[in-house]
Amino acid sequence: MKTVAWLCALLALAYADPAVYFKEEFSDGDAWTSRWVESKHKSDYGKFKLSAGKFYGDAEKDKGLQTSQDARFYALSANFEPFSNKDKTLVIQFTVKHEQNIDCGGAYVKVFPASLDQTEMNGDSQYNIMFGPDICGPPTKKVHVIFNYKGKNVQINKDIRCKDDQYTHLYTLIVRPDNTYEVKIDNSKVESGSLEEDWDFLPPKKIKDPEAKKPDDWDERPKIDDPEDTKPEDWEKPEHIPDPDAVKPEDWDEEMDGEWEPPVIQNPEYKGEWKPKQIDNPDYKGKWVHPEIDNPEYTEDPSLYLYDSFAAIGLELWQVKSGTIFDNFLITDCEKHAEEYGNETWGATKDAEKKMKEQQEEEERKKQEEEDKKRKDEGGDEPEEDEDEDDEDEADKVDKDEEEEDDDDNEIPSKDEL
Ligand SMILES: *[C@@H]1O[C@H](CO)[C@@H](O)[C@H](O)[C@H]1NC(C)=O
C-alpha cells in the first residue's frame, strides 16, 4: 500500500492516500446481505447467491455474487458515503465471470447519485454512469459506457468488445478531470480518448455555413471530351457480317430449303461506339468544399466528467441464462491503486482458475471416452459425439428445477437500456 500511496500522491501532486469510496470482495460469508439491498420494485427479481462457481482459482477469494435464476431481472445495490469526483480521477472496477457460457445477459454496473431509493431501484432509476459488458447473441458483445448528461443517457460512439468466454475478467473505467477516459479489460487498455469526442454530449463545434452555396459555374469535372477529337471516317462498320468463308452446301435444294444465305458472324473490323478522347479539364476547380463556421449552439463544457454525488452501485440487469459471478468491486480516485487491486484479486487467481477448468474438461473427456468404450464393448450402437456440453448439463438441471416452481412467467421481455 505504501508504494501505491506514493504513486498516487506523485500523480496528484499532493500528499494524499488513494481514496477508496467503495470496495466489496464478499469475504465475510453472509454478511454481504446486510450491505446489499434488493429492490422491491418488482416482486420477482432473480436471486443472487454467494458462490465461487464450478471452477475457480481460490475457493474463498473467488466467491462473488452469482445470478441464480434464468430469464430474470436482477436489481441489487449497495450504498457508500456520498462523494463528488470534482477535480479527481474516478475509477470504477469489478470482475465478471460468465461461467454458464452466456448467450444473453447484462453484466454491467450502474453507479447512482445520492437521490437513489435503493428499495425502489429499477430500469428507470437515474444513474450517473453505466459501465460493463453486455451480451445478447453474436451481434451484441459490447462494453457499455453510458454517462447521464443533464438528464439524458449518452452512449459511447465507439464499439468496445467485451469478453465472451467462461473465465473471470476485470473491467475498469477511468474518468479523469481533464475530460479524458480509459477503458481497460484485464488491466490492459482497450479504449481511451476524450469525453467530448467519443460521446455526443454537446452539439458539434463546427457546422456547414448555411449562407455558403456552390457557385453555379463551379466546374467539378476533372476530365472532359477532347473538342479537337473527331470520329474517323472509316470508323462506322457493321457489327455483324455474312461469313465470307461460308459456301453453299452441294446438296442444297433451293426448292425445298429456300434461298441459301451464309451464316452471320461477328465483324472483326467492328470498333464499337466511337468516343472522343478524354483530356484534363482546363476549367476544373476541384471538389467544392462547403465552408464551415463555428456552431452558434455549441458551448464548451469543461466539466463533462463531473458529478455532484455518487452514493450507490447497483446490478440492475436482465439475464436469459444465469450463472454470472460479480466480484472485486472497487471505486477509487487512484488509477494505480485500482491496477494493483486488480492484480491482487483477478490477477492472483486467474491462472489457477483456468487450470481448474481445463482439468475438469480433461476429466470429463476421459469419463466420456470410458463410457463410449463400455457401450461399444457391450455391443451397443456407436454413441453420438457429445462434446463440450457435458459440464453444463448438471447446472442446467439445477436451474430448471428451481425455475419449475414459479414458471408461470414464460415471456422473455427484451431489455432496452437507452
Ligand atoms: C500489475 O501486473 C502487471 C503484470 O504483472 C504489471 O506489469 C504491473 O506493473 C502491475 N501493476 C501494479 C500497479 O502493480
PDB file of N, CA and C in Angstrom, residues 77-125:
ATOM      1  N   SER A  77     -28.369  -3.433  -4.932  1.00  0.00           N
ATOM      2  CA  SER A  77     -27.433  -2.301  -4.863  1.00  0.00           C
ATOM      3  C   SER A  77     -26.818  -2.187  -3.472  1.00  0.00           C
ATOM      4  N   ALA A  78     -25.687  -1.496  -3.430  1.00  0.00           N
ATOM      5  CA  ALA A  78     -25.019  -1.212  -2.153  1.00  0.00           C
ATOM      6  C   ALA A  78     -24.675   0.270  -2.143  1.00  0.00           C
ATOM      7  N   ASN A  79     -24.826   0.898  -0.989  1.00  0.00           N
ATOM      8  CA  ASN A  79     -24.512   2.322  -0.952  1.00  0.00           C
ATOM      9  C   ASN A  79     -23.193   2.573  -0.241  1.00  0.00           C
ATOM     10  N   PHE A  80     -22.739   3.806  -0.324  1.00  0.00           N
ATOM     11  CA  PHE A  80     -21.490   4.199   0.338  1.00  0.00           C
ATOM     12  C   PHE A  80     -21.586   5.688   0.645  1.00  0.00           C
ATOM     13  N   GLU A  81     -20.627   6.158   1.413  1.00  0.00           N
ATOM     14  CA  GLU A  81     -20.572   7.569   1.781  1.00  0.00           C
ATOM     15  C   GLU A  81     -20.553   8.412   0.496  1.00  0.00           C
ATOM     16  N   PRO A  82     -21.510   9.305   0.307  1.00  0.00           N
ATOM     17  CA  PRO A  82     -21.551  10.060  -0.955  1.00  0.00           C
ATOM     18  C   PRO A  82     -20.275  10.880  -1.173  1.00  0.00           C
ATOM     19  N   PHE A  83     -19.860  10.972  -2.416  1.00  0.00           N
ATOM     20  CA  PHE A  83     -18.692  11.799  -2.763  1.00  0.00           C
ATOM     21  C   PHE A  83     -18.900  12.416  -4.135  1.00  0.00           C
ATOM     22  N   SER A  84     -18.155  13.474  -4.395  1.00  0.00           N
ATOM     23  CA  SER A  84     -18.135  14.062  -5.736  1.00  0.00           C
ATOM     24  C   SER A  84     -16.752  13.814  -6.324  1.00  0.00           C
ATOM     25  N   ASN A  85     -16.704  13.653  -7.656  1.00  0.00           N
ATOM     26  CA  ASN A  85     -15.394  13.439  -8.298  1.00  0.00           C
ATOM     27  C   ASN A  85     -14.787  14.762  -8.779  1.00  0.00           C
ATOM     28  N   LYS A  86     -15.222  15.867  -8.204  1.00  0.00           N
ATOM     29  CA  LYS A  86     -14.701  17.182  -8.614  1.00  0.00           C
ATOM     30  C   LYS A  86     -13.174  17.211  -8.512  1.00  0.00           C
ATOM     31  N   ASP A  87     -12.538  17.577  -9.615  1.00  0.00           N
ATOM     32  CA  ASP A  87     -11.070  17.699  -9.715  1.00  0.00           C
ATOM     33  C   ASP A  87     -10.335  16.389  -9.435  1.00  0.00           C
ATOM     34  N   LYS A  88     -11.052  15.269  -9.493  1.00  0.00           N
ATOM     35  CA  LYS A  88     -10.402  13.999  -9.170  1.00  0.00           C
ATOM     36  C   LYS A  88     -10.668  12.964 -10.247  1.00  0.00           C
ATOM     37  N   THR A  89      -9.755  12.027 -10.310  1.00  0.00           N
ATOM     38  CA  THR A  89      -9.958  10.870 -11.175  1.00  0.00           C
ATOM     39  C   THR A  89     -10.995   9.958 -10.514  1.00  0.00           C
ATOM     40  N   LEU A  90     -11.775   9.295 -11.358  1.00  0.00           N
ATOM     41  CA  LEU A  90     -12.745   8.326 -10.856  1.00  0.00           C
ATOM     42  C   LEU A  90     -12.455   6.984 -11.523  1.00  0.00           C
ATOM     43  N   VAL A  91     -12.332   5.953 -10.701  1.00  0.00           N
ATOM     44  CA  VAL A  91     -12.114   4.620 -11.264  1.00  0.00           C
ATOM     45  C   VAL A  91     -13.224   3.700 -10.761  1.00  0.00           C
ATOM     46  N   ILE A  92     -13.880   3.028 -11.696  1.00  0.00           N
ATOM     47  CA  ILE A  92     -14.911   2.042 -11.352  1.00  0.00           C
ATOM     48  C   ILE A  92     -14.425   0.699 -11.894  1.00  0.00           C
ATOM     49  N   GLN A  93     -14.342  -0.280 -11.025  1.00  0.00           N
ATOM     50  CA  GLN A  93     -13.728  -1.559 -11.432  1.00  0.00           C
ATOM     51  C   GLN A  93     -14.453  -2.736 -10.779  1.00  0.00           C
ATOM     52  N   PHE A  94     -14.541  -3.846 -11.498  1.00  0.00           N
ATOM     53  CA  PHE A  94     -15.132  -5.073 -10.939  1.00  0.00           C
ATOM     54  C   PHE A  94     -14.794  -6.245 -11.852  1.00  0.00           C
ATOM     55  N   THR A  95     -15.032  -7.453 -11.347  1.00  0.00           N
ATOM     56  CA  THR A  95     -14.787  -8.628 -12.191  1.00  0.00           C
ATOM     57  C   THR A  95     -16.104  -9.314 -12.548  1.00  0.00           C
ATOM     58  N   VAL A  96     -16.093  -9.930 -13.713  1.00  0.00           N
ATOM     59  CA  VAL A  96     -17.265 -10.642 -14.232  1.00  0.00           C
ATOM     60  C   VAL A  96     -16.807 -12.003 -14.739  1.00  0.00           C
ATOM     61  N   LYS A  97     -17.553 -13.022 -14.364  1.00  0.00           N
ATOM     62  CA  LYS A  97     -17.248 -14.368 -14.861  1.00  0.00           C
ATOM     63  C   LYS A  97     -18.538 -14.998 -15.373  1.00  0.00           C
ATOM     64  N   HIS A  98     -18.589 -15.211 -16.676  1.00  0.00           N
ATOM     65  CA  HIS A  98     -19.762 -15.851 -17.285  1.00  0.00           C
ATOM     66  C   HIS A  98     -19.495 -17.347 -17.370  1.00  0.00           C
ATOM     67  N   GLU A  99     -19.502 -18.025 -16.229  1.00  0.00           N
ATOM     68  CA  GLU A  99     -19.116 -19.439 -16.305  1.00  0.00           C
ATOM     69  C   GLU A  99     -20.191 -20.304 -16.950  1.00  0.00           C
ATOM     70  N   GLN A 100     -21.395 -19.740 -17.090  1.00  0.00           N
ATOM     71  CA  GLN A 100     -22.503 -20.510 -17.687  1.00  0.00           C
ATOM     72  C   GLN A 100     -22.440 -20.521 -19.210  1.00  0.00           C
ATOM     73  N   ASN A 101     -21.394 -19.912 -19.801  1.00  0.00           N
ATOM     74  CA  ASN A 101     -21.327 -19.800 -21.255  1.00  0.00           C
ATOM     75  C   ASN A 101     -22.528 -18.988 -21.743  1.00  0.00           C
ATOM     76  N   ILE A 102     -22.544 -17.746 -21.399  1.00  0.00           N
ATOM     77  CA  ILE A 102     -23.744 -16.908 -21.533  1.00  0.00           C
ATOM     78  C   ILE A 102     -24.142 -16.684 -22.989  1.00  0.00           C
ATOM     79  N   ASP A 103     -25.455 -16.721 -23.242  1.00  0.00           N
ATOM     80  CA  ASP A 103     -25.949 -16.385 -24.580  1.00  0.00           C
ATOM     81  C   ASP A 103     -26.526 -14.977 -24.598  1.00  0.00           C
ATOM     82  N   CYS A 104     -27.180 -14.611 -23.502  1.00  0.00           N
ATOM     83  CA  CYS A 104     -27.784 -13.284 -23.466  1.00  0.00           C
ATOM     84  C   CYS A 104     -27.918 -12.828 -22.023  1.00  0.00           C
ATOM     85  N   GLY A 105     -27.308 -11.702 -21.722  1.00  0.00           N
ATOM     86  CA  GLY A 105     -27.439 -11.167 -20.381  1.00  0.00           C
ATOM     87  C   GLY A 105     -26.510  -9.993 -20.145  1.00  0.00           C
ATOM     88  N   GLY A 106     -26.987  -9.062 -19.332  1.00  0.00           N
ATOM     89  CA  GLY A 106     -26.167  -7.913 -18.972  1.00  0.00           C
ATOM     90  C   GLY A 106     -25.266  -8.263 -17.807  1.00  0.00           C
ATOM     91  N   ALA A 107     -24.104  -7.586 -17.731  1.00  0.00           N
ATOM     92  CA  ALA A 107     -23.194  -7.803 -16.612  1.00  0.00           C
ATOM     93  C   ALA A 107     -22.476  -6.490 -16.292  1.00  0.00           C
ATOM     94  N   TYR A 108     -23.269  -5.423 -16.299  1.00  0.00           N
ATOM     95  CA  TYR A 108     -22.707  -4.095 -16.076  1.00  0.00           C
ATOM     96  C   TYR A 108     -23.153  -3.573 -14.723  1.00  0.00           C
ATOM     97  N   VAL A 109     -22.459  -2.534 -14.276  1.00  0.00           N
ATOM     98  CA  VAL A 109     -22.872  -1.878 -13.048  1.00  0.00           C
ATOM     99  C   VAL A 109     -23.442  -0.510 -13.399  1.00  0.00           C
ATOM    100  N   LYS A 110     -24.293  -0.013 -12.504  1.00  0.00           N
ATOM    101  CA  LYS A 110     -24.752   1.370 -12.600  1.00  0.00           C
ATOM    102  C   LYS A 110     -24.313   2.057 -11.319  1.00  0.00           C
ATOM    103  N   VAL A 111     -23.773   3.244 -11.469  1.00  0.00           N
ATOM    104  CA  VAL A 111     -23.354   3.979 -10.287  1.00  0.00           C
ATOM    105  C   VAL A 111     -24.282   5.183 -10.156  1.00  0.00           C
ATOM    106  N   PHE A 112     -24.909   5.255  -8.977  1.00  0.00           N
ATOM    107  CA  PHE A 112     -26.032   6.169  -8.796  1.00  0.00           C
ATOM    108  C   PHE A 112     -25.679   7.386  -7.940  1.00  0.00           C
ATOM    109  N   PRO A 113     -26.437   8.470  -8.130  1.00  0.00           N
ATOM    110  CA  PRO A 113     -26.301   9.631  -7.244  1.00  0.00           C
ATOM    111  C   PRO A 113     -27.037   9.377  -5.926  1.00  0.00           C
ATOM    112  N   ALA A 114     -26.866  10.300  -4.999  1.00  0.00           N
ATOM    113  CA  ALA A 114     -27.438  10.132  -3.662  1.00  0.00           C
ATOM    114  C   ALA A 114     -28.962  10.076  -3.688  1.00  0.00           C
ATOM    115  N   SER A 115     -29.559  10.525  -4.782  1.00  0.00           N
ATOM    116  CA  SER A 115     -31.026  10.547  -4.840  1.00  0.00           C
ATOM    117  C   SER A 115     -31.641   9.157  -5.004  1.00  0.00           C
ATOM    118  N   LEU A 116     -30.836   8.127  -5.245  1.00  0.00           N
ATOM    119  CA  LEU A 116     -31.408   6.793  -5.476  1.00  0.00           C
ATOM    120  C   LEU A 116     -32.109   6.255  -4.233  1.00  0.00           C
ATOM    121  N   ASP A 117     -33.317   5.733  -4.441  1.00  0.00           N
ATOM    122  CA  ASP A 117     -34.014   4.979  -3.407  1.00  0.00           C
ATOM    123  C   ASP A 117     -33.725   3.504  -3.699  1.00  0.00           C
ATOM    124  N   GLN A 118     -32.853   2.897  -2.907  1.00  0.00           N
ATOM    125  CA  GLN A 118     -32.390   1.541  -3.216  1.00  0.00           C
ATOM    126  C   GLN A 118     -33.522   0.516  -3.252  1.00  0.00           C
ATOM    127  N   THR A 119     -34.509   0.673  -2.381  1.00  0.00           N
ATOM    128  CA  THR A 119     -35.583  -0.319  -2.348  1.00  0.00           C
ATOM    129  C   THR A 119     -36.511  -0.181  -3.557  1.00  0.00           C
ATOM    130  N   GLU A 120     -36.386   0.918  -4.268  1.00  0.00           N
ATOM    131  CA  GLU A 120     -37.219   1.131  -5.456  1.00  0.00           C
ATOM    132  C   GLU A 120     -36.399   1.105  -6.741  1.00  0.00           C
ATOM    133  N   MET A 121     -35.129   0.731  -6.666  1.00  0.00           N
ATOM    134  CA  MET A 121     -34.275   0.757  -7.852  1.00  0.00           C
ATOM    135  C   MET A 121     -34.885  -0.088  -8.971  1.00  0.00           C
ATOM    136  N   ASN A 122     -34.893   0.469 -10.190  1.00  0.00           N
ATOM    137  CA  ASN A 122     -35.407  -0.261 -11.350  1.00  0.00           C
ATOM    138  C   ASN A 122     -34.775   0.303 -12.612  1.00  0.00           C
ATOM    139  N   GLY A 123     -35.174  -0.225 -13.753  1.00  0.00           N
ATOM    140  CA  GLY A 123     -34.570   0.163 -15.025  1.00  0.00           C
ATOM    141  C   GLY A 123     -34.665   1.642 -15.342  1.00  0.00           C
ATOM    142  N   ASP A 124     -35.609   2.332 -14.735  1.00  0.00           N
ATOM    143  CA  ASP A 124     -35.757   3.763 -14.996  1.00  0.00           C
ATOM    144  C   ASP A 124     -35.043   4.635 -13.972  1.00  0.00           C
ATOM    145  N   SER A 125     -34.483   4.025 -12.938  1.00  0.00           N
ATOM    146  CA  SER A 125     -33.795   4.838 -11.928  1.00  0.00           C
ATOM    147  C   SER A 125     -32.634   5.578 -12.572  1.00  0.00           C
TER     148      SER A 125
END
